[in-house]
mmCIF file of C-alpha atoms in Angstrom:
data_model
loop_
_atom_site.group_PDB
_atom_site.id
_atom_site.type_symbol
_atom_site.label_atom_id
_atom_site.label_comp_id
_atom_site.label_asym_id
_atom_site.label_seq_id
_atom_site.Cartn_x
_atom_site.Cartn_y
_atom_site.Cartn_z
ATOM 1 C CA GLY A 433 16.359 43.249 -88.150
ATOM 2 C CA PRO A 434 16.685 46.565 -90.024
ATOM 3 C CA ALA A 435 18.161 49.518 -88.163
ATOM 4 C CA LEU A 436 16.342 52.832 -87.689
ATOM 5 C CA LEU A 437 17.475 56.148 -89.140
ATOM 6 C CA PHE A 438 18.120 58.856 -86.527
ATOM 7 C CA VAL A 439 19.385 62.432 -86.641
ATOM 8 C CA LYS A 440 22.220 63.741 -84.489
ATOM 9 C CA THR A 441 21.672 67.467 -83.959
ATOM 10 C CA SER A 442 23.171 70.331 -81.990
ATOM 11 C CA GLN A 443 21.166 72.860 -80.010
ATOM 12 C CA GLY A 444 19.721 75.577 -82.212
ATOM 13 C CA LYS A 445 20.553 73.803 -85.464
ATOM 14 C CA GLU A 446 17.773 72.276 -87.541
ATOM 15 C CA GLU A 447 20.084 70.322 -89.831
ATOM 16 C CA GLY A 448 21.938 67.354 -88.391
ATOM 17 C CA ARG A 449 23.916 64.322 -89.462
ATOM 18 C CA ARG A 450 21.861 61.176 -89.952
ATOM 19 C CA PHE A 451 22.888 57.753 -88.720
ATOM 20 C CA TYR A 452 21.602 54.197 -88.399
ATOM 21 C CA ALA A 453 21.359 52.477 -85.017
ATOM 22 C CA CYS A 454 19.694 49.410 -83.520
ATOM 23 C CA SER A 455 15.898 49.635 -83.491
ATOM 24 C CA ALA A 456 15.446 47.585 -80.301
ATOM 25 C CA CYS A 457 18.393 48.590 -78.093
ATOM 26 C CA ARG A 458 18.894 52.214 -77.114
ATOM 27 C CA ASP A 459 21.946 51.372 -74.984
ATOM 28 C CA ARG A 460 25.156 50.935 -76.999
ATOM 29 C CA LYS A 461 26.309 48.372 -74.418
ATOM 30 C CA ASP A 462 23.515 46.039 -75.549
ATOM 31 C CA CYS A 463 24.031 46.600 -79.271
ATOM 32 C CA ASN A 464 26.957 48.640 -80.549
ATOM 33 C CA PHE A 465 25.694 48.940 -84.123
ATOM 34 C CA PHE A 466 26.259 52.486 -85.418
ATOM 35 C CA GLN A 467 26.693 53.714 -88.967
ATOM 36 C CA TRP A 468 26.517 57.190 -90.480
ATOM 37 C CA GLU A 469 24.022 57.370 -93.336
ATOM 38 C CA ASP A 470 26.666 58.675 -95.760
ATOM 39 C CA GLU A 471 29.421 56.330 -94.540
ATOM 40 C CA LYS A 472 31.053 53.800 -96.871
ATOM 41 C CA VAL A 473 31.480 50.494 -95.038
ATOM 42 C CA SER A 474 34.479 48.320 -95.918
ATOM 43 C CA GLU A 475 34.164 44.648 -96.879
ATOM 44 C CA THR A 476 36.198 43.742 -93.777
ATOM 45 C CA ARG A 477 33.775 45.538 -91.490
ATOM 46 C CA LEU A 478 30.772 43.948 -93.222
ATOM 47 C CA ALA A 479 32.335 40.488 -92.813
ATOM 48 C CA ALA A 480 33.017 41.166 -89.120
ATOM 49 C CA ARG A 481 29.405 42.263 -88.652
ATOM 50 C CA GLU A 482 28.118 39.073 -90.311
ATOM 51 C CA GLU A 483 30.383 36.962 -88.120
ATOM 52 C CA TYR A 484 29.123 38.750 -85.003
ATOM 53 C CA ASN A 485 25.497 38.113 -86.034
ATOM 54 C CA ARG A 486 26.193 34.413 -86.670
ATOM 55 C CA ASN A 487 27.787 34.019 -83.238
ATOM 56 C CA HIS A 488 24.803 35.590 -81.509
ATOM 57 C CA GLN A 489 22.078 33.427 -83.024
ATOM 58 C CA PRO A 490 19.933 31.275 -80.668
ATOM 59 C CA SER A 491 21.222 27.762 -79.969
ATOM 60 C CA PHE A 492 18.161 26.162 -81.568
ATOM 61 C CA THR A 493 15.666 27.136 -84.252
ATOM 62 C CA HIS A 494 11.958 27.435 -83.430
ATOM 63 C CA ARG A 495 11.267 24.068 -85.064
ATOM 64 C CA GLN A 496 14.097 22.412 -83.126
ATOM 65 C CA ASN A 497 12.711 23.891 -79.909
ATOM 66 C CA MET A 498 9.318 22.365 -80.688
ATOM 67 C CA ASP A 499 10.892 18.930 -81.273
ATOM 68 C CA ARG A 500 12.715 19.273 -77.957
ATOM 69 C CA TYR A 501 9.463 20.281 -76.224
ATOM 70 C CA LYS A 502 7.692 17.148 -77.515
ATOM 71 C CA ASN A 503 10.491 15.011 -76.062
ATOM 72 C CA PHE A 504 10.495 17.006 -72.818
ATOM 73 C CA ILE A 505 6.786 16.473 -72.032
ATOM 74 C CA LEU A 506 7.232 12.701 -72.517
ATOM 75 C CA LEU A 507 9.782 12.622 -69.680
ATOM 76 C CA PRO A 508 8.714 11.586 -66.160
ATOM 77 C CA LEU A 509 8.472 14.515 -63.728
ATOM 78 C CA SER A 510 11.763 13.554 -62.028
ATOM 79 C CA LYS A 511 13.672 14.062 -65.297
ATOM 80 C CA ARG A 512 12.222 17.430 -66.254
ATOM 81 C CA ARG A 513 14.776 20.159 -65.618
ATOM 82 C CA PHE A 514 15.034 23.838 -66.531
ATOM 83 C CA CYS A 515 18.404 25.637 -66.541
ATOM 84 C CA GLN A 516 17.934 29.031 -64.878
ATOM 85 C CA GLU A 517 21.233 30.412 -66.174
ATOM 86 C CA CYS A 518 20.638 29.428 -69.818
ATOM 87 C CA GLN A 519 16.847 29.854 -69.538
ATOM 88 C CA GLN A 520 16.422 26.568 -71.356
ATOM 89 C CA LEU A 521 14.480 23.324 -70.972
ATOM 90 C CA LEU A 522 16.994 20.499 -70.568
ATOM 91 C CA LEU A 523 16.858 16.966 -71.903
ATOM 92 C CA PRO A 524 18.688 14.308 -69.814
ATOM 93 C CA ALA A 525 21.575 14.070 -72.325
ATOM 94 C CA GLU A 526 22.310 17.780 -71.697
ATOM 95 C CA TRP A 527 22.488 17.662 -67.910
ATOM 96 C CA GLU A 528 26.251 17.157 -67.802
ATOM 97 C CA LYS A 529 26.907 20.271 -69.924
ATOM 98 C CA HIS A 530 24.892 22.357 -67.407
ATOM 99 C CA SER A 531 26.127 20.607 -64.250
ATOM 100 C CA ASP A 532 27.594 23.783 -62.702
ATOM 101 C CA HIS A 533 24.444 25.854 -63.399
ATOM 102 C CA GLN A 534 21.423 26.529 -61.202
ATOM 103 C CA PHE A 535 18.348 24.664 -62.409
ATOM 104 C CA LEU A 536 14.767 23.886 -61.450
ATOM 105 C CA CYS A 537 13.640 20.271 -61.132
ATOM 106 C CA ASP A 538 10.308 18.504 -61.510
ATOM 107 C CA ILE A 539 8.863 20.963 -64.041
ATOM 108 C CA THR A 540 5.085 20.435 -64.062
ATOM 109 C CA THR A 541 2.644 20.763 -66.958
ATOM 110 C CA ALA A 542 1.178 23.821 -65.203
ATOM 111 C CA GLN A 543 4.619 25.486 -65.236
ATOM 112 C CA LEU A 544 5.038 24.709 -68.929
ATOM 113 C CA LYS A 545 1.716 26.416 -69.587
ATOM 114 C CA SER A 546 2.890 29.527 -67.676
ATOM 115 C CA PRO A 547 6.306 30.238 -69.214
ATOM 116 C CA SER A 548 6.237 33.928 -68.197
ATOM 117 C CA GLN A 549 6.494 32.748 -64.584
ATOM 118 C CA LEU A 550 9.197 30.201 -65.374
ATOM 119 C CA LEU A 551 11.430 32.578 -67.363
ATOM 120 C CA TYR A 552 13.314 35.474 -65.796
ATOM 121 C CA PRO A 553 11.757 38.789 -66.952
ATOM 122 C CA LEU A 554 14.127 40.856 -69.098
ATOM 123 C CA GLU A 555 14.087 44.151 -67.212
ATOM 124 C CA ASN A 556 16.613 46.317 -69.049
ATOM 125 C CA LYS A 557 14.515 49.494 -69.339
ATOM 126 C CA LYS A 558 16.310 50.611 -72.494
ATOM 127 C CA THR A 559 16.001 47.296 -74.349
ATOM 128 C CA ASN A 560 13.372 44.817 -73.179
ATOM 129 C CA ALA A 561 11.543 46.330 -70.181
ATOM 130 C CA GLN A 562 9.588 43.095 -69.838
ATOM 131 C CA TYR A 563 7.089 44.018 -67.159
ATOM 132 C CA LEU A 564 4.287 41.469 -66.887
ATOM 133 C CA PHE A 565 0.605 42.117 -66.266
ATOM 134 C CA ALA A 566 -0.652 41.346 -62.781
ATOM 135 C CA ASP A 567 -3.373 38.679 -62.738
ATOM 136 C CA ARG A 568 -5.980 41.351 -61.936
ATOM 137 C CA SER A 569 -5.222 43.378 -65.059
ATOM 138 C CA CYS A 570 -4.743 40.323 -67.250
ATOM 139 C CA GLN A 571 -8.088 38.805 -66.214
ATOM 140 C CA PHE A 572 -9.811 42.169 -66.694
ATOM 141 C CA LEU A 573 -8.432 42.472 -70.237
ATOM 142 C CA LEU A 574 -9.477 38.941 -71.155
ATOM 143 C CA ASN A 575 -12.997 39.388 -69.733
ATOM 144 C CA LEU A 576 -13.309 42.696 -71.584
ATOM 145 C CA LEU A 577 -12.260 41.091 -74.887
ATOM 146 C CA LEU A 578 -14.792 38.301 -74.389
ATOM 147 C CA ASP A 579 -17.597 40.765 -73.545
ATOM 148 C CA LEU A 580 -16.757 42.783 -76.675
ATOM 149 C CA GLY A 581 -17.096 39.646 -78.805
ATOM 150 C CA PHE A 582 -13.487 39.213 -79.975
ATOM 151 C CA ARG A 583 -12.404 35.645 -80.662
ATOM 152 C CA ARG A 584 -8.846 36.243 -81.895
ATOM 153 C CA VAL A 585 -6.208 38.287 -80.105
ATOM 154 C CA LEU A 586 -2.990 39.440 -81.763
ATOM 155 C CA SER A 587 -0.819 39.699 -78.643
ATOM 156 C CA VAL A 588 2.086 42.031 -79.472
ATOM 157 C CA GLY A 589 4.502 41.988 -76.550
ATOM 158 C CA THR A 590 1.854 40.698 -74.108
ATOM 159 C CA PRO A 591 3.070 37.182 -73.162
ATOM 160 C CA ARG A 592 1.013 36.898 -69.990
ATOM 161 C CA LEU A 593 -2.266 37.634 -71.760
ATOM 162 C CA HIS A 594 -1.297 35.138 -74.463
ATOM 163 C CA GLU A 595 -0.560 32.374 -71.961
ATOM 164 C CA MET A 596 -3.808 33.023 -70.092
ATOM 165 C CA ILE A 597 -5.697 32.540 -73.361
ATOM 166 C CA GLN A 598 -3.636 29.444 -74.237
ATOM 167 C CA SER A 599 -4.200 27.875 -70.829
ATOM 168 C CA LYS A 600 -7.968 28.225 -71.211
ATOM 169 C CA ALA A 601 -8.020 27.026 -74.828
ATOM 170 C CA SER A 602 -8.634 23.398 -73.817
ATOM 171 C CA GLN A 603 -11.938 24.319 -72.133
ATOM 172 C CA GLU A 604 -14.927 23.443 -74.318
ATOM 173 C CA GLU A 605 -16.815 26.699 -73.792
ATOM 174 C CA PHE A 606 -13.718 28.851 -74.423
ATOM 175 C CA ASN A 607 -13.275 29.713 -78.102
ATOM 176 C CA VAL A 608 -10.639 32.480 -78.165
ATOM 177 C CA ARG A 609 -7.289 32.098 -79.946
ATOM 178 C CA SER A 610 -4.121 34.148 -79.578
ATOM 179 C CA LEU A 611 -0.947 34.687 -81.611
ATOM 180 C CA LEU A 612 2.027 36.092 -79.682
ATOM 181 C CA LEU A 613 4.434 38.429 -81.501
ATOM 182 C CA ASP A 614 7.421 39.050 -79.242
ATOM 183 C CA ILE A 615 11.150 39.785 -79.447
ATOM 184 C CA ASP A 616 11.863 37.292 -76.632
ATOM 185 C CA PHE A 617 12.848 34.137 -78.529
ATOM 186 C CA ARG A 618 12.778 32.062 -75.314
ATOM 187 C CA TYR A 619 9.021 31.654 -75.848
ATOM 188 C CA SER A 620 9.752 29.483 -78.906
ATOM 189 C CA GLN A 621 10.498 26.667 -76.420
ATOM 190 C CA PHE A 622 6.843 26.585 -75.359
ATOM 191 C CA TYR A 623 4.726 27.663 -78.344
ATOM 192 C CA THR A 624 4.360 26.287 -81.866
ATOM 193 C CA GLU A 625 5.022 28.338 -84.997
ATOM 194 C CA ASP A 626 1.253 28.963 -85.219
ATOM 195 C CA GLU A 627 1.193 30.346 -81.667
ATOM 196 C CA PHE A 628 4.372 32.464 -81.528
ATOM 197 C CA CYS A 629 6.342 34.590 -84.005
ATOM 198 C CA HIS A 630 9.725 36.077 -83.163
ATOM 199 C CA TYR A 631 9.014 39.746 -83.909
ATOM 200 C CA ASN A 632 10.540 43.207 -83.386
ATOM 201 C CA MET A 633 7.769 45.761 -82.858
ATOM 202 C CA PHE A 634 10.149 48.707 -83.421
ATOM 203 C CA ASN A 635 10.780 47.908 -87.091
ATOM 204 C CA HIS A 636 8.009 45.404 -88.005
ATOM 205 C CA HIS A 637 10.572 42.654 -88.558
ATOM 206 C CA PHE A 638 9.598 38.968 -88.514
ATOM 207 C CA PHE A 639 12.745 36.982 -87.726
ATOM 208 C CA GLY A 640 11.106 33.886 -89.211
ATOM 209 C CA GLY A 641 10.928 35.553 -92.628
ATOM 210 C CA GLU A 642 8.071 35.126 -95.074
ATOM 211 C CA ALA A 643 6.734 32.002 -93.311
ATOM 212 C CA ALA A 644 6.196 33.914 -90.043
ATOM 213 C CA HIS A 645 4.742 36.881 -91.942
ATOM 214 C CA GLU A 646 2.246 34.524 -93.600
ATOM 215 C CA THR A 647 1.355 32.981 -90.213
ATOM 216 C CA CYS A 648 0.429 36.445 -88.956
ATOM 217 C CA ARG A 649 -1.498 37.305 -92.129
ATOM 218 C CA LYS A 650 -3.558 34.100 -91.900
ATOM 219 C CA PHE A 651 -4.304 34.746 -88.238
ATOM 220 C CA LEU A 652 -5.650 38.209 -89.095
ATOM 221 C CA TYR A 653 -8.059 36.785 -91.687
ATOM 222 C CA GLU A 654 -11.478 36.955 -89.997
ATOM 223 C CA GLU A 655 -12.886 33.541 -90.831
ATOM 224 C CA ASN A 656 -16.439 32.596 -89.808
ATOM 225 C CA GLY A 657 -16.995 36.066 -88.364
ATOM 226 C CA GLU A 658 -14.292 35.658 -85.679
ATOM 227 C CA ARG A 659 -13.366 39.268 -84.945
ATOM 228 C CA VAL A 660 -9.705 40.175 -84.373
ATOM 229 C CA ILE A 661 -8.232 42.718 -81.956
ATOM 230 C CA MET A 662 -4.604 43.686 -81.415
ATOM 231 C CA VAL A 663 -3.398 44.145 -77.818
ATOM 232 C CA THR A 664 0.075 45.593 -77.336
ATOM 233 C CA ASP A 665 2.158 46.536 -74.294
ATOM 234 C CA PRO A 666 5.430 48.042 -75.623
ATOM 235 C CA PRO A 667 8.477 49.028 -73.538
ATOM 236 C CA PHE A 668 7.700 52.489 -72.168
ATOM 237 C CA GLY A 669 11.113 53.821 -73.204
ATOM 238 C CA GLY A 670 10.509 52.967 -76.854
ATOM 239 C CA LEU A 671 10.105 55.562 -79.602
ATOM 240 C CA VAL A 672 6.386 56.169 -80.138
ATOM 241 C CA GLU A 673 6.862 56.994 -83.831
ATOM 242 C CA ALA A 674 8.687 53.684 -84.482
ATOM 243 C CA LEU A 675 5.984 51.715 -82.651
ATOM 244 C CA ALA A 676 3.200 53.557 -84.461
ATOM 245 C CA SER A 677 4.833 52.802 -87.816
ATOM 246 C CA SER A 678 4.897 49.059 -87.040
ATOM 247 C CA PHE A 679 1.351 49.030 -85.698
ATOM 248 C CA LYS A 680 0.088 50.749 -88.856
ATOM 249 C CA LYS A 681 1.784 48.029 -90.916
ATOM 250 C CA LEU A 682 0.042 45.329 -88.863
ATOM 251 C CA MET A 683 -3.232 47.185 -89.409
ATOM 252 C CA ALA A 684 -2.475 47.260 -93.148
ATOM 253 C CA MET A 685 -1.962 43.466 -93.100
ATOM 254 C CA TRP A 686 -5.382 43.087 -91.481
ATOM 255 C CA ARG A 687 -6.947 45.484 -93.992
ATOM 256 C CA GLU A 688 -5.533 43.532 -96.929
ATOM 257 C CA THR A 689 -6.829 40.113 -95.843
ATOM 258 C CA GLU A 690 -8.999 38.506 -98.493
ATOM 259 C CA LYS A 691 -12.743 39.227 -98.384
ATOM 260 C CA GLY A 692 -12.187 41.163 -95.198
ATOM 261 C CA GLY A 693 -14.094 44.230 -96.297
ATOM 262 C CA HIS A 694 -11.773 46.356 -94.163
ATOM 263 C CA GLU A 695 -11.062 49.165 -96.642
ATOM 264 C CA ASN A 696 -10.621 52.513 -94.889
ATOM 265 C CA LYS A 697 -11.039 50.847 -91.484
ATOM 266 C CA GLU A 698 -8.687 50.423 -88.520
ATOM 267 C CA MET A 699 -8.125 47.075 -86.876
ATOM 268 C CA PRO A 700 -9.529 47.242 -83.305
ATOM 269 C CA MET A 701 -6.636 47.843 -80.935
ATOM 270 C CA PHE A 702 -5.662 48.258 -77.281
ATOM 271 C CA TRP A 703 -2.333 50.083 -76.888
ATOM 272 C CA ILE A 704 -1.250 49.914 -73.229
ATOM 273 C CA PHE A 705 1.060 52.822 -72.360
ATOM 274 C CA PRO A 706 1.558 55.569 -69.716
ATOM 275 C CA TYR A 707 -0.986 58.420 -69.829
ATOM 276 C CA PHE A 708 1.690 61.092 -70.315
ATOM 277 C CA PHE A 709 2.267 59.770 -73.857
ATOM 278 C CA GLU A 710 -1.327 60.588 -74.795
ATOM 279 C CA SER A 711 -0.520 63.507 -77.116
ATOM 280 C CA ARG A 712 2.179 61.491 -78.923
ATOM 281 C CA ILE A 713 -0.137 58.518 -79.514
ATOM 282 C CA LEU A 714 -2.951 60.784 -80.729
ATOM 283 C CA ASP A 715 -0.525 62.409 -83.188
ATOM 284 C CA PHE A 716 -0.309 59.057 -84.996
ATOM 285 C CA PHE A 717 -3.759 57.653 -84.190
ATOM 286 C CA PRO A 718 -6.258 60.542 -83.936
ATOM 287 C CA SER A 719 -9.145 58.071 -83.617
ATOM 288 C CA PHE A 720 -7.779 56.746 -80.294
ATOM 289 C CA SER A 721 -8.974 57.746 -76.838
ATOM 290 C CA MET A 722 -7.549 56.990 -73.410
ATOM 291 C CA MET A 723 -9.440 54.959 -70.824
ATOM 292 C CA ASP A 724 -9.119 55.610 -67.083
ATOM 293 C CA TYR A 725 -8.410 51.971 -66.181
ATOM 294 C CA GLN A 726 -5.083 51.627 -64.323
ATOM 295 C CA VAL A 727 -3.054 48.673 -65.619
ATOM 296 C CA ASP A 728 -0.696 47.191 -63.039
ATOM 297 C CA TYR A 729 2.268 44.823 -63.204
ATOM 298 C CA ASP A 730 3.582 41.992 -61.062
ATOM 299 C CA ASN A 731 7.268 42.830 -61.314
ATOM 300 C CA HIS A 732 7.259 46.628 -61.310
ATOM 301 C CA ALA A 733 7.955 48.386 -58.012
ATOM 302 C CA LEU A 734 5.728 51.388 -58.731
ATOM 303 C CA TYR A 735 2.995 50.265 -61.124
ATOM 304 C CA LYS A 736 0.796 48.549 -58.559
ATOM 305 C CA HIS A 737 -2.953 48.662 -58.034
ATOM 306 C CA GLY A 738 -4.352 50.312 -54.919
ATOM 307 C CA LYS A 739 -1.643 52.948 -54.439
ATOM 308 C CA THR A 740 -2.664 56.594 -54.245
ATOM 309 C CA GLY A 741 -1.489 59.941 -55.588
ATOM 310 C CA ARG A 742 1.737 59.855 -57.552
ATOM 311 C CA ARG A 743 2.243 56.203 -56.608
ATOM 312 C CA GLN A 744 -0.675 55.031 -58.713
ATOM 313 C CA SER A 745 0.092 53.184 -61.908
ATOM 314 C CA PRO A 746 0.256 55.723 -64.778
ATOM 315 C CA VAL A 747 -0.401 52.985 -67.360
ATOM 316 C CA ARG A 748 -3.636 53.241 -69.333
ATOM 317 C CA ILE A 749 -5.455 51.643 -72.280
ATOM 318 C CA PHE A 750 -5.559 53.618 -75.534
ATOM 319 C CA THR A 751 -8.117 52.305 -77.997
ATOM 320 C CA ASN A 752 -9.937 53.088 -81.238
ATOM 321 C CA LEU A 753 -13.116 51.421 -79.924
ATOM 322 C CA ALA A 754 -15.971 53.643 -78.743
ATOM 323 C CA PRO A 755 -15.275 54.601 -75.083
ATOM 324 C CA SER A 756 -18.883 53.770 -74.143
ATOM 325 C CA MET A 757 -18.160 50.126 -75.014
ATOM 326 C CA ILE A 758 -15.339 49.803 -72.462
ATOM 327 C CA VAL A 759 -17.003 48.830 -69.178
ATOM 328 C CA LEU A 760 -14.720 49.356 -66.153
ATOM 329 C CA PRO A 761 -15.321 47.545 -62.819
ATOM 330 C CA GLU A 762 -17.322 49.673 -60.382
ATOM 331 C CA GLU A 763 -15.995 47.633 -57.440
ATOM 332 C CA GLU A 764 -12.503 48.956 -58.260
ATOM 333 C CA GLY A 765 -13.584 52.594 -58.117
ATOM 334 C CA TYR A 766 -14.835 53.383 -61.620
ATOM 335 C CA ARG A 767 -18.169 55.017 -62.488
ATOM 336 C CA PHE A 768 -20.055 55.854 -65.681
ATOM 337 C CA CYS A 769 -20.224 59.529 -66.666
ATOM 338 C CA THR A 770 -23.514 60.046 -68.518
ATOM 339 C CA VAL A 771 -22.274 63.290 -70.117
ATOM 340 C CA CYS A 772 -18.983 61.868 -71.434
ATOM 341 C CA GLN A 773 -20.601 58.488 -72.123
ATOM 342 C CA ARG A 774 -17.629 56.589 -70.729
ATOM 343 C CA TYR A 775 -16.384 55.010 -67.524
ATOM 344 C CA VAL A 776 -14.011 57.172 -65.472
ATOM 345 C CA SER A 777 -12.106 56.958 -62.192
ATOM 346 C CA SER A 778 -14.227 57.914 -59.165
ATOM 347 C CA GLY A 779 -11.904 60.867 -58.510
ATOM 348 C CA ASN A 780 -12.237 62.121 -62.075
ATOM 349 C CA GLN A 781 -14.946 64.760 -61.709
ATOM 350 C CA HIS A 782 -16.741 66.227 -64.726
ATOM 351 C CA CYS A 783 -15.722 69.827 -65.459
ATOM 352 C CA GLU A 784 -18.700 71.905 -66.603
ATOM 353 C CA ILE A 785 -16.421 74.444 -68.337
ATOM 354 C CA CYS A 786 -14.338 71.890 -70.281
ATOM 355 C CA ASN A 787 -17.453 69.678 -70.616
ATOM 356 C CA SER A 788 -15.279 66.643 -69.975
ATOM 357 C CA CYS A 789 -13.879 64.417 -67.227
ATOM 358 C CA THR A 790 -10.411 65.894 -67.471
ATOM 359 C CA SER A 791 -8.216 64.067 -64.937
ATOM 360 C CA LYS A 792 -5.454 61.874 -66.369
ATOM 361 C CA ASP A 793 -4.003 60.418 -63.165
ATOM 362 C CA GLY A 794 -7.077 59.497 -61.093
ATOM 363 C CA ARG A 795 -6.963 62.605 -58.876
ATOM 364 C CA ARG A 796 -9.528 65.429 -59.107
ATOM 365 C CA TRP A 797 -8.116 68.169 -61.338
ATOM 366 C CA LYS A 798 -9.043 71.871 -61.095
ATOM 367 C CA HIS A 799 -9.981 74.323 -63.826
ATOM 368 C CA CYS A 800 -7.758 77.327 -64.498
ATOM 369 C CA ILE A 801 -9.680 80.237 -66.043
ATOM 370 C CA LEU A 802 -6.481 81.828 -67.384
ATOM 371 C CA CYS A 803 -5.145 78.624 -68.992
ATOM 372 C CA LYS A 804 -8.658 77.721 -70.153
ATOM 373 C CA LYS A 805 -8.185 74.093 -69.155
ATOM 374 C CA CYS A 806 -8.047 71.775 -66.148
ATOM 375 C CA VAL A 807 -4.676 71.199 -64.471
ATOM 376 C CA LYS A 808 -3.217 68.962 -61.774
ATOM 377 C CA PRO A 809 -4.289 69.853 -58.199
ATOM 378 C CA SER A 810 -0.675 70.606 -57.212
ATOM 379 C CA TRP A 811 -0.207 73.210 -59.974
ATOM 380 C CA PHE A 812 -0.662 76.977 -59.646
ATOM 381 C CA HIS A 813 -0.881 79.691 -62.259
ATOM 382 C CA CYS A 814 2.384 81.615 -62.655
ATOM 383 C CA ASN A 815 1.913 85.096 -64.115
ATOM 384 C CA ASN A 816 5.561 85.240 -65.238
ATOM 385 C CA CYS A 817 5.281 81.993 -67.208
ATOM 386 C CA ASN A 818 1.656 82.679 -68.133
ATOM 387 C CA CYS A 819 0.729 79.057 -67.469
ATOM 388 C CA CYS A 820 0.076 76.639 -64.641
ATOM 389 C CA THR A 821 3.041 74.786 -63.219
ATOM 390 C CA LEU A 822 4.469 73.548 -59.927
ATOM 391 C CA GLN A 823 4.727 76.192 -57.217
ATOM 392 C CA LYS A 824 8.472 75.648 -56.889
ATOM 393 C CA HIS A 825 9.840 76.203 -60.372
ATOM 394 C CA SER A 826 12.376 78.451 -62.097
ATOM 395 C CA CYS A 827 10.677 80.993 -64.313
ATOM 396 C CA GLU A 828 13.801 81.649 -66.344
ATOM 397 C CA LYS A 829 13.675 78.135 -67.775
ATOM 398 C CA THR A 830 10.434 78.865 -69.596
ATOM 399 C CA ASP A 831 12.198 81.003 -72.211
ATOM 400 C CA LEU A 832 14.242 78.071 -73.436
ATOM 401 C CA GLY A 833 13.099 76.298 -76.568
ATOM 402 C CA CYS A 834 13.615 72.687 -77.612
ATOM 403 C CA PHE A 835 17.190 71.492 -77.053
ATOM 404 C CA VAL A 836 17.266 69.792 -80.454
ATOM 405 C CA CYS A 837 15.962 72.499 -82.808
ATOM 406 C CA GLY A 838 15.847 75.534 -80.530
ATOM 407 C CA LYS A 839 12.175 76.249 -81.274
ATOM 408 C CA ALA A 840 9.561 76.876 -78.590
ATOM 409 C CA GLY A 841 6.332 74.965 -78.146
ATOM 410 C CA HIS A 842 7.634 71.449 -77.600
ATOM 411 C CA LYS A 843 10.211 69.472 -75.618
ATOM 412 C CA ARG A 844 13.193 67.470 -76.857
ATOM 413 C CA SER A 845 11.281 64.162 -76.592
ATOM 414 C CA ALA A 846 8.578 65.440 -78.962
ATOM 415 C CA CYS A 847 10.833 67.193 -81.459
ATOM 416 C CA PRO A 848 9.912 66.293 -85.062
ATOM 417 C CA SER A 849 13.625 66.524 -85.997
ATOM 418 C CA LEU A 850 14.661 63.912 -83.436
ATOM 419 C CA SER A 851 14.239 60.779 -85.533
ATOM 420 C CA CYS A 852 13.157 59.389 -88.843
ATOM 421 C CA THR A 853 11.672 55.902 -89.208
#
């Protein structure tokens, strides 16, 4: 899809040279696209780029994958194979071509309904970072959505939540639907064009063109009072401003649906992201607030439930719903603060001075009179720096401004000159 416009700057200089680069891949090894904004590109180079794109298209279209899936489920169990190297369902006529590959045999219907467990997670932190919800977190999210009365879930980069909803869809009493928007085209082998759209959340690009865009628009139309919520779990290394731009466009699609009556409203949303991005998310969505619930993942070494201190999962739910509506499980260590009117972690004690439950990481924070705010328990006030920080730190570093623009008051990652979307 379309590239993003970035700025290459030198320390202390506000002006920089602008360039286009891949929206999804931050590592040039994964996608080497690079073009200066003011650069004239030759016809030869354009032709080479088109040829490269053609050679890197998926082997089958979404529709072809669906036709293959229909044939696959008609096969007896003994003839159902999945190539682990190509990450592809195999029909008997294709076995010979994959004879020297590793494959799984006897693929059951249950496995087909849980593709996130059949497919290898894409764990390149700079590109896909496909960490999958643990069952505990996934079930909590689904139960919460049901309790809040939502009957349609726009699952943006949340394949495990989508498949949990899909697997329950056949139950008579279960009336929730989900549409998965994801950059991982492998899911097109398992879901119809009404259940999955190949989508890049960093530039709001539907690879299926206008047809896929219309599928999403129709899904967002709240028919018969079926309320819609968007749940998204982006790669943590992704640019917040690019993600926010795409999410606002999805919200605009929802707002524009016929007879929706959504003028000047925001589509309900859960944005699942680490707590230390709170200020960046609130820059783009001031109506959002962060919940204390710790989201954990099956295939991430650190983000696991039950760990303590710095080993706890830092991943939280940011939402534009009223915090009092989000009920967190008391059996997992959450309690209701009557002053804040929201559920908080048991270690998150209410500060009478701040008049808020101030902890971000589950530990009890302490109030600093000089800083006029609560800080982490391991921080101490440094009179040289005139702020709270770790006890072992270098005071001379505090005089340095942002590496990009040279100004004080923010870090490189939050510099407004860093990128344009």
